[in-house]
Tab-separated table of C-alpha atoms and ligand atoms in Angstrom:
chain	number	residue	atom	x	y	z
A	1	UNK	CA	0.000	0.000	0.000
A	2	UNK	CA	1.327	3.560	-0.764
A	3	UNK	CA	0.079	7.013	-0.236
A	4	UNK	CA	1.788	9.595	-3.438
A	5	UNK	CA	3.015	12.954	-3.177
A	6	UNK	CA	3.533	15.429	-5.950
A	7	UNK	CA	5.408	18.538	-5.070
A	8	UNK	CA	6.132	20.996	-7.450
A	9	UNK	CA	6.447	18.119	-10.208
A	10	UNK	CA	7.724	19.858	-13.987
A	11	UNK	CA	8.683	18.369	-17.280
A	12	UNK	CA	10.902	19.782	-19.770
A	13	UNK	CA	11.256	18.328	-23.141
A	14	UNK	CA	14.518	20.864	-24.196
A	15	UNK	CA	13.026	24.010	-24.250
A	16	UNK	CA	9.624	23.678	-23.988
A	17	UNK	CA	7.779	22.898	-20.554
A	18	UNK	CA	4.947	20.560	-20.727
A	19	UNK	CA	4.003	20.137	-16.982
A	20	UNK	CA	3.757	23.211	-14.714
A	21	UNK	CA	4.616	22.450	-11.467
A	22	UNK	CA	2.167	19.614	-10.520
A	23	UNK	CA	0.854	19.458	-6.390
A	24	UNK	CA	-1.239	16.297	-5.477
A	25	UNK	CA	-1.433	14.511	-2.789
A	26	UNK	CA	-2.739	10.776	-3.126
A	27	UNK	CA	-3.794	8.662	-0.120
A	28	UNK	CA	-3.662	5.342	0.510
A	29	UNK	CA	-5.705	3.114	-1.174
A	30	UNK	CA	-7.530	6.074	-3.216
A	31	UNK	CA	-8.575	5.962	-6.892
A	32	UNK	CA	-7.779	9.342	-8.245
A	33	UNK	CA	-7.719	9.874	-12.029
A	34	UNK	CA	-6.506	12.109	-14.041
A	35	UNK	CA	-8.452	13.504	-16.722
A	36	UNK	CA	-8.037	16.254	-19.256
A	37	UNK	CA	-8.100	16.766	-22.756
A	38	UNK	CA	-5.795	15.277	-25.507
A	39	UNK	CA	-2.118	16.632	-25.236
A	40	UNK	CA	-2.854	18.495	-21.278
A	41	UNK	CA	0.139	15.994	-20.067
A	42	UNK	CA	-1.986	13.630	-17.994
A	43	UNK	CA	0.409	10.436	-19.839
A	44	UNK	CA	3.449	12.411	-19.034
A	45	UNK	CA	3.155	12.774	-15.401
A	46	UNK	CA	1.980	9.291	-15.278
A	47	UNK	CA	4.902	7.993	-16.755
A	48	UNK	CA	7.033	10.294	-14.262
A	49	UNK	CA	5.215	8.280	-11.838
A	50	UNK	CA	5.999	5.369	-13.546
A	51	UNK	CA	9.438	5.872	-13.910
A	52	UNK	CA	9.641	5.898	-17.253
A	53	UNK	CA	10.380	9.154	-17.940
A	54	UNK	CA	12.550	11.267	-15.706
A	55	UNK	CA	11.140	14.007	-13.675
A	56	UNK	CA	12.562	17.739	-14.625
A	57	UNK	CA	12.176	18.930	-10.884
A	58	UNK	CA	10.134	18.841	-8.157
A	59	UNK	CA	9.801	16.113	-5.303
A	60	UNK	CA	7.839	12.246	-5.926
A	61	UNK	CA	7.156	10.414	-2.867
A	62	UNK	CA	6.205	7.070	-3.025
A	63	UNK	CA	5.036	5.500	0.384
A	64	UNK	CA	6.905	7.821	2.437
A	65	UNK	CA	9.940	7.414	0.004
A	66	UNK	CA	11.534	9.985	-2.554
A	67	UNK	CA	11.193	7.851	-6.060
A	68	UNK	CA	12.433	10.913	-8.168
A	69	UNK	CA	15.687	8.516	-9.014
A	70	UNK	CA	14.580	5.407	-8.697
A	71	UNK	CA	14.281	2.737	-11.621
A	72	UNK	CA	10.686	1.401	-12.353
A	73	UNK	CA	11.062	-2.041	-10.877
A	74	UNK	CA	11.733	-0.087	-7.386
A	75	UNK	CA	8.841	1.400	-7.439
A	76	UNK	CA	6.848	-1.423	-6.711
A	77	UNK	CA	4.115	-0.107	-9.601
A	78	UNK	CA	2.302	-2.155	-11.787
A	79	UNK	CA	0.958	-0.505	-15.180
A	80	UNK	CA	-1.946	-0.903	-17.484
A	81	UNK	CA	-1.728	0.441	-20.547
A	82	UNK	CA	-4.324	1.017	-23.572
A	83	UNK	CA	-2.474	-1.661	-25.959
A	84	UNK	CA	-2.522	-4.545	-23.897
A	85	UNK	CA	0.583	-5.870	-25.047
A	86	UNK	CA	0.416	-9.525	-24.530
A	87	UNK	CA	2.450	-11.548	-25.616
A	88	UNK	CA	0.964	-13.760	-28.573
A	89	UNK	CA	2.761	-16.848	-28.844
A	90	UNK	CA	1.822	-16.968	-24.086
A	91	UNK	CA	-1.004	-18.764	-22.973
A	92	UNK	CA	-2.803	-16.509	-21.006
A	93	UNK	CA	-1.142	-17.927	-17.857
A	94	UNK	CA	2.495	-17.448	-18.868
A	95	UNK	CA	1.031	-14.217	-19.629
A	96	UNK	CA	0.346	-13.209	-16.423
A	97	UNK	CA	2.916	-15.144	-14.853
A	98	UNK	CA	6.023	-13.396	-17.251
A	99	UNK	CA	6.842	-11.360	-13.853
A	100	UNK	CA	6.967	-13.802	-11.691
A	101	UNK	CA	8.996	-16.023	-14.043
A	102	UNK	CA	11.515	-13.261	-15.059
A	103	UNK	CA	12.389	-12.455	-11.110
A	104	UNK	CA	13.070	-16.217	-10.872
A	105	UNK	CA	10.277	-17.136	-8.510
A	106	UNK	CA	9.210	-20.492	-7.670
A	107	UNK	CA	6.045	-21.558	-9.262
A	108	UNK	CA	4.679	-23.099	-6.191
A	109	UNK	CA	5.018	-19.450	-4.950
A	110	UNK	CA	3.211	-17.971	-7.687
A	111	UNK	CA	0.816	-20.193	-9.021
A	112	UNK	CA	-1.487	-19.576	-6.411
A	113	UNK	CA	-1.545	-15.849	-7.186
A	114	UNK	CA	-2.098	-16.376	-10.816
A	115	UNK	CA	-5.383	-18.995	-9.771
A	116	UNK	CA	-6.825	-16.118	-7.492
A	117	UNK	CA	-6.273	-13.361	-10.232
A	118	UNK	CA	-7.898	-15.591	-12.860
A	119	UNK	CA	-10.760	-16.223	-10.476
A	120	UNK	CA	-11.252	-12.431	-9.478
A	121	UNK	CA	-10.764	-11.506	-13.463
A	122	UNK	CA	-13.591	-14.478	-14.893
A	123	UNK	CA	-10.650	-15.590	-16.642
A	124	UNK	CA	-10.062	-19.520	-14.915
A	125	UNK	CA	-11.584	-21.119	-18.221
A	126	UNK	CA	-8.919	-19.225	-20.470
A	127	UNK	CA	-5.761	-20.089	-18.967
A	128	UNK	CA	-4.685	-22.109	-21.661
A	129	UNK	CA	-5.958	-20.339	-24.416
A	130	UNK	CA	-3.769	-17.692	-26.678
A	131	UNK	CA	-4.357	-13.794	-26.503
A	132	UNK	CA	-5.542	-14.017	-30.169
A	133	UNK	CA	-8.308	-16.758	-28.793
A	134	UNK	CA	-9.638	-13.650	-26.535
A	135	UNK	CA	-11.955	-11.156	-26.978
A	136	UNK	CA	-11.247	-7.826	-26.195
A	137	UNK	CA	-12.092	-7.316	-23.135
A	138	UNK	CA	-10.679	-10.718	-22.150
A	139	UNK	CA	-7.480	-9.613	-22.987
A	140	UNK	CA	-7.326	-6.348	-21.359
A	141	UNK	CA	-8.435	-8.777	-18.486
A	142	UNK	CA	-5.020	-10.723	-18.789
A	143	UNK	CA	-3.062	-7.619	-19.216
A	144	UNK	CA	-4.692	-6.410	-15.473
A	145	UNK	CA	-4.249	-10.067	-14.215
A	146	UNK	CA	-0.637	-9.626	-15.156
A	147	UNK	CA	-0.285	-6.209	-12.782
A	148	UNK	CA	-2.498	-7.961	-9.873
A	149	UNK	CA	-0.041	-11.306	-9.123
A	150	UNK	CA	2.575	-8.492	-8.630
A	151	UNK	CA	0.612	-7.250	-5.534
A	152	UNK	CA	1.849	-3.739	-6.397
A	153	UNK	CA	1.398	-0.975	-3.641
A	154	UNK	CA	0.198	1.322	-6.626
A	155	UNK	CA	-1.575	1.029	-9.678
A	156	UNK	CA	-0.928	2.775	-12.821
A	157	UNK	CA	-3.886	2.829	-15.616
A	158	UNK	CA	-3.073	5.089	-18.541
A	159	UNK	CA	-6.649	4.987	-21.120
A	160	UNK	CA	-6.594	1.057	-20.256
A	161	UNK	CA	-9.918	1.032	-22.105
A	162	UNK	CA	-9.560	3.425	-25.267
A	163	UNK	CA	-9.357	0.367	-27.244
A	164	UNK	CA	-12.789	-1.222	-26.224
A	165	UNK	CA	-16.120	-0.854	-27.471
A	166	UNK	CA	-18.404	1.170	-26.149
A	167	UNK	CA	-20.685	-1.361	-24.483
A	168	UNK	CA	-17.193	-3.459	-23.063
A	169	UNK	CA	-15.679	0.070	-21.782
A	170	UNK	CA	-18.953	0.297	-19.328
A	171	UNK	CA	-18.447	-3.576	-18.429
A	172	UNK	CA	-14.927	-3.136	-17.884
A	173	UNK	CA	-15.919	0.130	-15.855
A	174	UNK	CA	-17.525	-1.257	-13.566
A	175	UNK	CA	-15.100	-4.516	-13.159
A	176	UNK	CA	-12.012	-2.479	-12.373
A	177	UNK	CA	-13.747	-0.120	-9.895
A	178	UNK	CA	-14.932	-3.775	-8.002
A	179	UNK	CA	-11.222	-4.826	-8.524
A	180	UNK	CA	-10.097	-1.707	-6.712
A	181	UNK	CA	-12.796	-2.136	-4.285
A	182	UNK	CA	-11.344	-5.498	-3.469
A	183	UNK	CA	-7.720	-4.815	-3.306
A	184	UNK	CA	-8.047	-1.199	-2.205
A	185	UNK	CA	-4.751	-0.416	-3.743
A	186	UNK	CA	-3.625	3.000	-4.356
A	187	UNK	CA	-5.001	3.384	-8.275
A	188	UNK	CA	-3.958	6.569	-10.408
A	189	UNK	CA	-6.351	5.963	-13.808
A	190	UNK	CA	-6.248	8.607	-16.949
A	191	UNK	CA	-8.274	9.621	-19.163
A	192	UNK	CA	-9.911	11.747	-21.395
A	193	UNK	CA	-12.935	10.414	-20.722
A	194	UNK	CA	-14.988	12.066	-18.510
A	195	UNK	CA	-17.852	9.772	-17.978
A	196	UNK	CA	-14.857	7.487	-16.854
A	197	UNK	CA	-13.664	10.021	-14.351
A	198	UNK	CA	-17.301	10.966	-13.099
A	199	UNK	CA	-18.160	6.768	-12.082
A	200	UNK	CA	-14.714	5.570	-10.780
A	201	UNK	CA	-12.945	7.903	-9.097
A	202	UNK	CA	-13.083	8.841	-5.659
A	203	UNK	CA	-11.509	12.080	-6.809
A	204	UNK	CA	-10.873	13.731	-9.735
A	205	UNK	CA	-8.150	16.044	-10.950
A	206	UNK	CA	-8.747	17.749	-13.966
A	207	UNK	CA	-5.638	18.761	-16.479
A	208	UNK	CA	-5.265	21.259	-19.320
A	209	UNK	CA	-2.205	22.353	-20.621
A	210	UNK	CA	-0.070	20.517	-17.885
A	211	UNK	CA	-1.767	22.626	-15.226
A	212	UNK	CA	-4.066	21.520	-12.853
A	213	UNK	CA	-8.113	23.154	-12.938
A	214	UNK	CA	-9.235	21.421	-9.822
A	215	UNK	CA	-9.424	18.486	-7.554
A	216	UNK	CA	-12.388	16.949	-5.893
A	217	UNK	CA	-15.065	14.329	-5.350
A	218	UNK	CA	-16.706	13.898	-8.866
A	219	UNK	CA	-19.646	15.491	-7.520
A	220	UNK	CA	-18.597	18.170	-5.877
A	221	UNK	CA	-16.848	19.104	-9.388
A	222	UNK	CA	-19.818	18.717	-11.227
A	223	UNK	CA	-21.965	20.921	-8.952
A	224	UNK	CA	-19.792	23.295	-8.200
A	225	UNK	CA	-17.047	23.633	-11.086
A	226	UNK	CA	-14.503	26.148	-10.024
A	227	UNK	CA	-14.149	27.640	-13.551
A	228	UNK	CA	-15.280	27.283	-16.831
A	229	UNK	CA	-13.254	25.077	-18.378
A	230	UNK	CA	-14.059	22.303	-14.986
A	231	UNK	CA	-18.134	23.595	-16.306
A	232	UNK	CA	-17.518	22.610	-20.090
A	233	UNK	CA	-15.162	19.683	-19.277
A	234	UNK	CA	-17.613	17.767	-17.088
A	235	UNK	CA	-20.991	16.783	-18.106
A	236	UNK	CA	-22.720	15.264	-21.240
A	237	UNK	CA	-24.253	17.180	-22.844
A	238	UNK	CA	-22.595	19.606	-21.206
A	239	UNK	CA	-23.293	22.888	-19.735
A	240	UNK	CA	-25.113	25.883	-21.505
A	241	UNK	CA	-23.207	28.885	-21.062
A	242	UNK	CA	-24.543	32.325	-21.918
A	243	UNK	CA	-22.327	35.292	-21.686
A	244	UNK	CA	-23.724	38.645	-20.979
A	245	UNK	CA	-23.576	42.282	-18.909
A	246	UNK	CA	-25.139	42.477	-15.248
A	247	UNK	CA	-27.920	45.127	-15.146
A	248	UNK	CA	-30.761	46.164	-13.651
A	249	UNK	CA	-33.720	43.821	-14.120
A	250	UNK	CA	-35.876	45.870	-17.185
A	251	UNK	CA	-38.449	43.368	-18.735
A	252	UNK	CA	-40.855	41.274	-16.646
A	253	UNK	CA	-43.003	41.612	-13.607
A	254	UNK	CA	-40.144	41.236	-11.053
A	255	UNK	CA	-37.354	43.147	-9.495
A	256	UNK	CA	-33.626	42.617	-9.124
A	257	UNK	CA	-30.779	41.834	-11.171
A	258	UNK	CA	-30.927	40.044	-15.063
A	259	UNK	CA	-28.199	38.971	-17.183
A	260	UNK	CA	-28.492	41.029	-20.778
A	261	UNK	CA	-27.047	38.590	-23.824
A	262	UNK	CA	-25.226	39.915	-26.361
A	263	UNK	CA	-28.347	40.324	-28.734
A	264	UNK	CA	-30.359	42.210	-25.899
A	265	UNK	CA	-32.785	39.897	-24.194
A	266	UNK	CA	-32.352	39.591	-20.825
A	267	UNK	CA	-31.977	35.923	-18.702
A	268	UNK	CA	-33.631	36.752	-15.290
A	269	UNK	CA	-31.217	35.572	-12.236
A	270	UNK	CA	-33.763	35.304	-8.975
A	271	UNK	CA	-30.618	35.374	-7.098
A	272	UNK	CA	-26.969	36.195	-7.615
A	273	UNK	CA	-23.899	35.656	-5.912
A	274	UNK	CA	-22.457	38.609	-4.005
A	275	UNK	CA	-19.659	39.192	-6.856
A	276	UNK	CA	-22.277	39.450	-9.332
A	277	UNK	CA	-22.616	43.723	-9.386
A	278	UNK	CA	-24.075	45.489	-11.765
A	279	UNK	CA	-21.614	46.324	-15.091
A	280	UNK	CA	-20.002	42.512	-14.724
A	281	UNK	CA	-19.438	41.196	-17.587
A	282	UNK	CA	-20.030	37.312	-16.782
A	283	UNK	CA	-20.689	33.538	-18.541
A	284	UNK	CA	-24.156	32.122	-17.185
A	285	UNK	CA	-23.830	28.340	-16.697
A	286	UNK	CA	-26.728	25.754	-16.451
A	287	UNK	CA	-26.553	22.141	-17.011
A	288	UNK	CA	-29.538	20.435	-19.906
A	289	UNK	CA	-30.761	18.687	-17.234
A	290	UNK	CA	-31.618	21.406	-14.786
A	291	UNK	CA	-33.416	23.481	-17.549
A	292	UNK	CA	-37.074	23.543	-16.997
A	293	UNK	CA	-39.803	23.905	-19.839
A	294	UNK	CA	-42.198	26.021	-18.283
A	295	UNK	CA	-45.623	27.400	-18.467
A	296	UNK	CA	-44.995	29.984	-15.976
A	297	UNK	CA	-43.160	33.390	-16.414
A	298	UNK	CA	-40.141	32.641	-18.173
A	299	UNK	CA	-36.588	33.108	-17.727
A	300	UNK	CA	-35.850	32.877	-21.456
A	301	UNK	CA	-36.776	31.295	-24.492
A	302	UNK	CA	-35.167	28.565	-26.543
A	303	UNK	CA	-36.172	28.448	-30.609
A	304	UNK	CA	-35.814	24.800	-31.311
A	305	UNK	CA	-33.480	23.861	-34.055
A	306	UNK	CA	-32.991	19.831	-33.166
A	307	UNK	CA	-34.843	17.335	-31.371
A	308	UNK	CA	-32.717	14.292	-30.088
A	309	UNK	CA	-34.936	11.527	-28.527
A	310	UNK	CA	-32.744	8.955	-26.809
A	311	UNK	CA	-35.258	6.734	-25.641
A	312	UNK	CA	-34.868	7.680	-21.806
A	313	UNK	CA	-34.560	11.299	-22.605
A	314	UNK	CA	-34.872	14.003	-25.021
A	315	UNK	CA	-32.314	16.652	-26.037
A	316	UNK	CA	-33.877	19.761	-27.586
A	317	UNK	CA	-31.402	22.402	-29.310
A	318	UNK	CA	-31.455	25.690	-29.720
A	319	UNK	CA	-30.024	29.222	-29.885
A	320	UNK	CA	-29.902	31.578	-26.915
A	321	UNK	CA	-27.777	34.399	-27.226
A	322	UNK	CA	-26.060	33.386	-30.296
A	323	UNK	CA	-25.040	30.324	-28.221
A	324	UNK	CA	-26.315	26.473	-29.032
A	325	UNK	CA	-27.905	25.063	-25.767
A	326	UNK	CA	-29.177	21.552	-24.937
A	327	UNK	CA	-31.783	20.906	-22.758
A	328	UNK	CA	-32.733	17.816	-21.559
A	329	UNK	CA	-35.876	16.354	-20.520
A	330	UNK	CA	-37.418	13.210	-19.141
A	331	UNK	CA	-40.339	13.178	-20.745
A	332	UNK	CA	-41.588	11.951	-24.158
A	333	UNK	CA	-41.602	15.375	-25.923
A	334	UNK	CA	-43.846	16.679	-28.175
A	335	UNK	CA	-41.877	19.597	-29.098
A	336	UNK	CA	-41.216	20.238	-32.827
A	337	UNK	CA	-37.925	21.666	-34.794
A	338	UNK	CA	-39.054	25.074	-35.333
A	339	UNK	CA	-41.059	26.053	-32.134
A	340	UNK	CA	-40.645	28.557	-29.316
A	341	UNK	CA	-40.410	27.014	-25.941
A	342	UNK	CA	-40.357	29.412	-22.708
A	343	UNK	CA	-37.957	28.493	-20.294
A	344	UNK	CA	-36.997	27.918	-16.509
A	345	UNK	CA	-33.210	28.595	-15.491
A	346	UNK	CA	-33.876	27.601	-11.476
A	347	UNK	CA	-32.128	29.909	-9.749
A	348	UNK	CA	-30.243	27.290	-7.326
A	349	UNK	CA	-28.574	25.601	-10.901
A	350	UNK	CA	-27.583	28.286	-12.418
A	351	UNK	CA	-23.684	29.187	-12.301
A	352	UNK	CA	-21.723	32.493	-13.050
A	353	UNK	CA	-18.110	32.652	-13.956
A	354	UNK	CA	-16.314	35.635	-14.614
A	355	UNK	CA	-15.717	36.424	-18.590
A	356	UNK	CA	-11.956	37.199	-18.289
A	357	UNK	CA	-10.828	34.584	-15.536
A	358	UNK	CA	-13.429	32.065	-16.040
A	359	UNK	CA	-13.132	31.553	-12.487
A	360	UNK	CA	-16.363	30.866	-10.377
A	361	UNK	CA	-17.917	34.120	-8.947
A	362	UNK	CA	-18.899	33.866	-5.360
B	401	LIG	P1	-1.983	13.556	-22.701
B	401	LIG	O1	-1.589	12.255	-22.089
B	401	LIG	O2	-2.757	14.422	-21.768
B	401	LIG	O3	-2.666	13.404	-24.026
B	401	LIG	P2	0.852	13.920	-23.013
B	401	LIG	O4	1.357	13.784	-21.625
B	401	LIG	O5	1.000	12.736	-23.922
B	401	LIG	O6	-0.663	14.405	-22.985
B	401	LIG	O7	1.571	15.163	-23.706
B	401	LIG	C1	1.674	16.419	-23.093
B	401	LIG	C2	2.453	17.361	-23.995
B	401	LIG	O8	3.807	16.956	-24.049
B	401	LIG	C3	1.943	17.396	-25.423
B	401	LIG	O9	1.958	18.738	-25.859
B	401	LIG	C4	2.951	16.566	-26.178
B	401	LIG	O10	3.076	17.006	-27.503
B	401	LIG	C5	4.216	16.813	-25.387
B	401	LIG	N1	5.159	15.666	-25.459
B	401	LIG	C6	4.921	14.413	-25.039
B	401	LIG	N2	6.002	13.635	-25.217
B	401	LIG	C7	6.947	14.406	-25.771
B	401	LIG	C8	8.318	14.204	-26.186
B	401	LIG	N3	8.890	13.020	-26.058
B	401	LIG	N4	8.968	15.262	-26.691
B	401	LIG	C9	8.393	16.483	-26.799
B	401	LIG	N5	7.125	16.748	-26.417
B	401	LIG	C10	6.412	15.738	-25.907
């Protein structure tokens, strides 16, 4: 078992700098991935982890120990990577038991290791069988069996299931969170993926351009994103965003403050975070789902370009603003390309982020 600390962690490649001073703390037995668009350095710092590619400056600590220098086979990590890389001409159990072979154990010591990872991984009926025998997910099953039997204190997963389809990524989902729920091993998983991040992680760091946005619970990013790239990021579809001037509320029954869009209408906001003063120029936020289609006094109003029924839901999309929005709704919709539909921002969904910083406003 291993907690991880990342002080101050950089990487040069010559002149350019592609990781910006990295701080994360990892405990024991947490699942933290890292997620972040293509190219924000998530595989990088991973494989500084890793030991596979050597850390520019700043401080790695490994279960109390500074790993900056030391070679990957100290570091007591196991890694899963996207290609599974098996070896084809291995039965599944040489597969998995190549590490135990090449340090020269006994295989009265490992062979009970390689039984119990078979059994955890469904994969006891394959053992004989070659990779090429194996479905895909079967063989990114081998390729985790293989990091299990060497009882690692930390796991690494970089995209381990890029390669899958869509319906084996959710099955293998769900297997490796009940893996990590069973060994509760220290697991650092990344991806792009943010529907990965959002159902495994216990928390999530977000990346872009090898900088860190924010670290938290996968909720508590979700409802409260501390900026707007964390808003967009998370989320599909994701979040509306309408950007506008503070004023004086002008149209409409009530009182207090509105949001005026850059074409003039005005998004009422029934209440506003202190920050939020008249003249700020600010980007409204509100997830599909927390849109309402209302018969009562509107916020704004949506003019329906697409409607996406997906069976459990339906996406309806429009222009407000300028701006395409989504908004999603449970039920069995009736509403046609080409209508007018009024619209409920509830006050306690809505989000403002300042225009310049995109941070959060308070
Ligand atoms: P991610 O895993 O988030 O897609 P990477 O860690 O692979 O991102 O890459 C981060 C940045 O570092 C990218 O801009 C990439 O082009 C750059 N990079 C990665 N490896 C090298 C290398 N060997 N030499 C120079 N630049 C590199």
């Amino acid at each position: 078992m291993a907690a991880v600390q990342l002080s101050g962690i950089f990487k040069r490649y010559g002149d350019t700098q592609v990781v910006h001073g990295i701080d994360l703390d990892i405990d024991d037995g947490e699942f933290v991935v890292l997620v972040g668009p293509s190219g924000c350095g998530k595989s990088t710092l991973m494989r500084m982890v890793a030991g596979l590619e050597e850390i520019s400056g700043g401080d790695l600590m490994i279960g109390g120990t500074r790993a900056n220098t030391l070679a990957p086979q100290q570091r007591n990590i196991s890694m899963v990577f996207q290609s599974y890389a098996l070896y084809p001409h291995l039965s599944v159990y040489e597969n998995i038991a190549f590490g135990p072979r090449i340090r020269k154990e006994s295989s009265s010591s490992f062979k009970p290791r390689i039984d119990a990872a078979a059994k955890m991984l469904n994969l006891s009926g394959y053992l004989d069988r070659l990779p090429r025998a194996l479905s895909g997910g079967q063989r990114q099953r081998v390729a985790m069996g293989r990091a299990v039997v060497r009882e690692p204190s930390l796991f690494l997963f970089d995209e381990p299931l890029s390669n899958l389809d869509a319906k084996l990524r959710v099955q293998m989902r769900t297997e490796i969170k009940a893996l990590h729920q069973r060994l509760k091993n220290t697991v650092i998983y990344v991806t792009h993926d943010q529907i990965e991040a959002m159902t495994m992680a216990d928390r999530i760091v977000v990346m872009n351009a090898g900088r860190i946005e924010q670290i938290g619970r996968p909720l508590e990013l979700y409802d409260h994103p501390a900026n707007l790239f964390v808003a967009s990021f998370l989320g599909s579809p994701s979040m509306n965003f309408a950007e506008g001037v503070i004023v004086n509320r002008s149209q409409g029954q009530t009182q207090g403050l509105a949001l005026k869009l850059t074409d003039g209408s005005e998004v009422a906001l029934e209440r506003a975070p202190a920050s939020a003063v008249v003249g700020a120029k600010v980007a409204l936020g509100v997830r599909p789902e927390h849109v309402e289609v209302t018969a009562q006094i509107p916020d704004t109003a949506l003019d329906v370009e697409v409607v996406e029924p997906t069976g459990a839901e339906t996406h309806l999309y429009g222009k407000i603003g300028g701006t395409t929005w989504c908004v999603t709704t449970r039920e069995r919709s009736r509403i046609e390309p080409g209508q007018r539909v009024a619209l409920r921002l509830p006050a306690e969904h809505i989000h403002l982020f300042d225009t310049e910083s995109g941070r959060r406003l308070v």
